[in-house]
Amino acid sequence: MKNIKSLYLIKFAKWFTLVMPIIIIFYQDNGLKMTDIMLLKSIYSIAVVCIEIPSGYCADVWGRKKTLVLGTSLAFLGFLTYSFSFSFFGFLIAEIVLGLGHSLISGADAAMLYDTLKENSKEDKYLKYEGKITSLGNFSEALAGIAGGLLAAASLRLPFICQTFIAFIGVPAAILLSEPKTTIIKGHRGMKDILYTVKYALVENKQLRWNIIFSSIIGCSTLTMAWFVQPYFTEAKIPLAYFGILWTALNLSVGATSMYAFQANEKYGQMTLSVIIGVGIALGYILSGIWISVYGLAIIFAFYLLRGIATPVLKDYINKITDSDIRATVLSVRNFIIRLLFAGIAPILGILTDTVSLSTAMIISGCIFLFMSLIAIWGISSNRQ
């Protein structure tokens, strides 16, 4: 299954993020405040939202391979734009291009993996492979944390320049993919098919609806935490030299638990594990918000360990109850909701951080995610088949 190797390279190119350990510092060095940063990330999410579901449908109709080739190409162009930008407007253009690229990749990559396995009668191994690919992504991000920190010591812009070359790796990897035979939709009707799939996923199929909603809530919560981590390090008075090391350690913890996500699912089952994930993620926000210190890093690490289990497991729950011919579109509905939630909450949290405190922003975030998670878990429980 050569597709698996190519998907590994695409994941590596996407997640070997040299820029993440220093990106907040980079923005601030270019004159941006936390409110500006969260607004920028919110606009990125809106860019993703605008094309997320059509991109999933594109992968179902046009093909997983073509969609991934276009997505990886745009990701490369996005970082190329970042390398030559020095203001909010320049970063905005780069974020929009990256948003379009990453939305084309998300959903299509997971669908490509599942249908490649299905074509080889190994779909029951999806969670194991998804866990490995998720783990690879986080190990890549972890190693990039060290490399990015070292590059930033020379120049805060150098990680972005190097990131452009890393992003390019995904382009030939996508070109080498082979389209699974089970993924072609016949007689598609464009927007009508998209609307029908969205209606089916979020209205008609209640079991699928609540699984998508829960996975989206958890996805948004882990995405939001990623943008709180560096301000947390700063407020906890951790020296900048340790940022890259800590970022690396956090992503190693995600990678470690992702590899064993399938075992956690086998041990606890969907409902118990969903409660552990939903409540655990929310408590991670609340407790770390209450206890901002070097010792409070233990809570952040626990959050990231749980994130490693949540990502592959919640995708697997969706895949198991989704047909192949709409899989990428359904997964894109999930990513659409994640970005929509983030676009709505990120600017508010940025303002809270700047005008009140980071602690208040994190505690409020935890309460919001706990409330939404409990509703979604109730919905899953009420509609189990």
Tab-separated table of N, CA and C in Angstrom, residues 213-214 217 220 341 345 367-377:
chain	number	residue	atom	x	y	z
A	213	ILE	N	-20.556	16.525	15.925
A	213	ILE	CA	-20.573	17.677	16.831
A	213	ILE	C	-19.572	17.497	17.972
A	214	PHE	N	-19.563	16.307	18.581
A	214	PHE	CA	-18.644	16.066	19.699
A	214	PHE	C	-17.191	16.142	19.232
A	217	ILE	N	-16.241	19.777	18.694
A	217	ILE	CA	-16.029	20.509	19.949
A	217	ILE	C	-14.637	20.213	20.501
A	220	CYS	N	-11.977	21.792	18.285
A	220	CYS	CA	-11.860	23.233	18.540
A	220	CYS	C	-11.116	23.504	19.845
A	341	LEU	N	-16.487	27.199	14.972
A	341	LEU	CA	-16.449	27.422	16.421
A	341	LEU	C	-15.247	28.283	16.801
A	345	ILE	N	-15.016	31.982	18.645
A	345	ILE	CA	-14.535	32.111	20.016
A	345	ILE	C	-13.164	32.764	20.121
A	367	CYS	N	-15.088	26.123	30.770
A	367	CYS	CA	-16.518	26.022	31.106
A	367	CYS	C	-17.374	25.890	29.839
A	368	ILE	N	-17.022	26.647	28.808
A	368	ILE	CA	-17.764	26.580	27.535
A	368	ILE	C	-17.627	25.195	26.908
A	369	PHE	N	-16.398	24.686	26.852
A	369	PHE	CA	-16.171	23.380	26.224
A	369	PHE	C	-16.792	22.246	27.032
A	370	LEU	N	-16.813	22.373	28.355
A	370	LEU	CA	-17.452	21.356	29.197
A	370	LEU	C	-18.945	21.305	28.924
A	371	PHE	N	-19.591	22.461	28.893
A	371	PHE	CA	-21.029	22.537	28.648
A	371	PHE	C	-21.392	21.931	27.286
A	372	MET	N	-20.643	22.326	26.253
A	372	MET	CA	-20.934	21.819	24.907
A	372	MET	C	-20.658	20.312	24.802
A	373	SER	N	-19.580	19.843	25.430
A	373	SER	CA	-19.227	18.425	25.368
A	373	SER	C	-20.284	17.549	26.025
A	374	LEU	N	-20.796	17.981	27.172
A	374	LEU	CA	-21.807	17.193	27.877
A	374	LEU	C	-23.095	17.074	27.063
A	375	ILE	N	-23.471	18.149	26.379
A	375	ILE	CA	-24.654	18.101	25.514
A	375	ILE	C	-24.433	17.103	24.370
A	376	ALA	N	-23.239	17.159	23.749
A	376	ALA	CA	-22.934	16.261	22.643
A	376	ALA	C	-22.879	14.806	23.087
A	377	ILE	N	-22.302	14.538	24.248
A	377	ILE	CA	-22.225	13.176	24.773
A	377	ILE	C	-23.638	12.640	25.050
